Amino acid sequence: QVQLVESGGGLVQAGGSLRLSCAASGRSFSSRGMGWFRQAPGKEREFAAAISWSGGNTYYADSVKGRFTISRDNAKNTVYLQMNSLKPEDTAVYYCAARRTVVGSTSLNEYDYWGQGTQVTDSS
């Protein structure tokens, strides 16, 4: 079993930055593909970024490419999402997710474990 706890959300003005963290407990974090998804009010949950077990492969939604960076520290069992140049449309609850396999995925349905989410809100 894997438990995921997100942190780092908050209020931010357009153009600002935030770094989200996802701390994982349980087994085999370093062998799991990880992802970040987000859900805006009234919308479906959507893919934002994913990373493979080693960090060697990363994937981004077109809407965040060039502004967001996903990374991981396997020694700390933590995955990060650095968000720069934030836009009002980035307002959402951000969820961390883990897979049972080493590769990250852009598909929500391919993740097995989910955190409770952290809110990111545009304060402009």
Coordinates of C-alpha atoms in Angstrom, one line a residue:
Q1 CA 0.0 0.0 0.0
V2 CA 1.1 3.6 -0.7
Q3 CA 0.1 6.7 1.0
L4 CA 0.6 10.1 -0.7
V5 CA 0.4 13.5 1.0
E6 CA 0.5 16.7 -1.1
S7 CA 1.6 20.0 0.2
G8 CA 2.7 23.5 -1.0
G9 CA -0.5 24.8 -2.5
G10 CA -1.9 28.2 -1.7
L11 CA -2.8 31.6 -3.2
V12 CA -0.5 33.0 -5.9
Q13 CA -0.8 35.9 -8.3
A14 CA -0.6 35.4 -12.0
G15 CA 3.0 35.2 -13.1
G16 CA 4.1 33.8 -9.7
S17 CA 5.5 30.5 -8.7
L18 CA 4.7 27.6 -6.4
R19 CA 6.4 24.3 -5.7
L20 CA 4.2 21.4 -4.8
S21 CA 5.5 18.4 -2.9
C22 CA 4.2 14.9 -2.6
A23 CA 5.5 12.7 0.2
A24 CA 5.1 9.0 -0.2
S25 CA 5.1 6.3 2.4
G26 CA 4.8 2.6 1.9
R27 CA 6.8 0.3 -0.3
S28 CA 8.9 0.7 -3.4
F29 CA 8.6 4.4 -4.1
S30 CA 11.8 4.4 -6.2
S31 CA 10.3 1.9 -8.6
R32 CA 7.1 3.7 -9.2
G33 CA 6.0 6.0 -12.0
M34 CA 4.5 9.2 -10.5
G35 CA 2.2 11.8 -11.8
W36 CA 0.5 15.1 -11.1
F37 CA -3.1 15.7 -12.1
R38 CA -5.4 18.7 -11.5
Q39 CA -9.1 19.3 -11.3
A40 CA -10.6 22.8 -11.7
P41 CA -14.1 23.6 -10.5
G42 CA -16.7 22.1 -12.6
K43 CA -14.2 20.2 -14.8
E44 CA -12.8 16.7 -15.0
R45 CA -9.5 15.8 -13.5
E46 CA -6.7 16.2 -16.1
F47 CA -3.1 15.2 -16.6
A48 CA -0.4 17.8 -15.8
A49 CA 2.9 16.0 -15.6
A50 CA 4.5 12.6 -15.0
I51 CA 7.9 11.1 -14.3
S52 CA 9.5 7.7 -14.5
W53 CA 11.0 5.8 -11.6
S54 CA 14.5 7.2 -12.2
G55 CA 13.4 10.7 -13.3
G56 CA 15.0 10.0 -16.7
N57 CA 11.7 10.4 -18.5
T58 CA 9.2 13.2 -18.0
Y59 CA 5.9 14.0 -19.7
Y60 CA 3.9 17.2 -19.7
A61 CA 0.5 18.4 -20.8
D62 CA 0.7 21.0 -23.5
S63 CA -1.0 23.5 -21.3
V64 CA 1.9 23.4 -18.7
K65 CA 4.9 22.6 -20.9
G66 CA 7.7 25.1 -20.5
R67 CA 6.2 26.4 -17.3
F68 CA 6.0 23.4 -15.0
T69 CA 8.8 21.0 -14.0
I70 CA 8.3 17.6 -12.4
S71 CA 11.1 16.0 -10.4
R72 CA 11.7 13.4 -7.7
D73 CA 14.1 12.6 -4.9
N74 CA 13.9 8.9 -4.3
A75 CA 16.1 9.2 -1.2
K76 CA 13.3 11.4 0.3
N77 CA 10.4 9.5 -1.2
T78 CA 9.1 12.8 -2.6
V79 CA 8.0 14.0 -6.0
Y80 CA 7.8 17.7 -6.8
L81 CA 6.0 20.0 -9.2
Q82 CA 7.6 23.3 -9.8
M83 CA 5.1 25.7 -11.3
N84 CA 6.3 29.0 -12.8
S85 CA 4.5 31.7 -14.7
L86 CA 1.2 30.7 -13.2
K87 CA -2.0 31.7 -15.0
P88 CA -5.5 32.1 -13.7
E89 CA -6.5 28.9 -15.5
D90 CA -4.0 26.9 -13.4
T91 CA -6.4 27.3 -10.5
A92 CA -7.3 23.8 -9.4
V93 CA -6.8 21.1 -6.8
Y94 CA -3.6 19.3 -7.6
Y95 CA -3.3 15.6 -7.0
C96 CA -0.3 13.3 -6.8
A97 CA -0.6 9.8 -8.1
A98 CA 1.5 6.6 -8.1
R99 CA 1.6 3.6 -10.4
R100 CA 2.6 0.0 -9.7
T101 CA 5.1 0.2 -12.6
V102 CA 8.2 2.2 -13.3
V103 CA 6.9 4.2 -16.2
G104 CA 5.0 7.4 -15.8
S105 CA 1.7 7.8 -17.7
T106 CA -0.5 10.6 -19.0
S107 CA -3.6 8.5 -18.3
L108 CA -5.5 9.0 -15.1
N109 CA -6.8 5.4 -15.3
E110 CA -3.3 3.9 -15.1
Y111 CA -2.6 5.2 -11.6
D112 CA -3.3 3.0 -8.6
Y113 CA -2.8 5.4 -5.6
W114 CA -3.9 9.0 -5.1
G115 CA -3.3 11.7 -2.6
Q116 CA -6.0 14.0 -1.2
G117 CA -5.0 17.0 -3.2
T118 CA -3.7 20.5 -2.5
Q119 CA -5.5 23.7 -3.7
V120 CA -3.8 26.2 -5.9
T121 CA -5.7 29.4 -6.4
D122 CA -5.0 32.5 -8.4
S123 CA -5.3 35.6 -6.2
S124 CA -5.3 38.2 -8.9

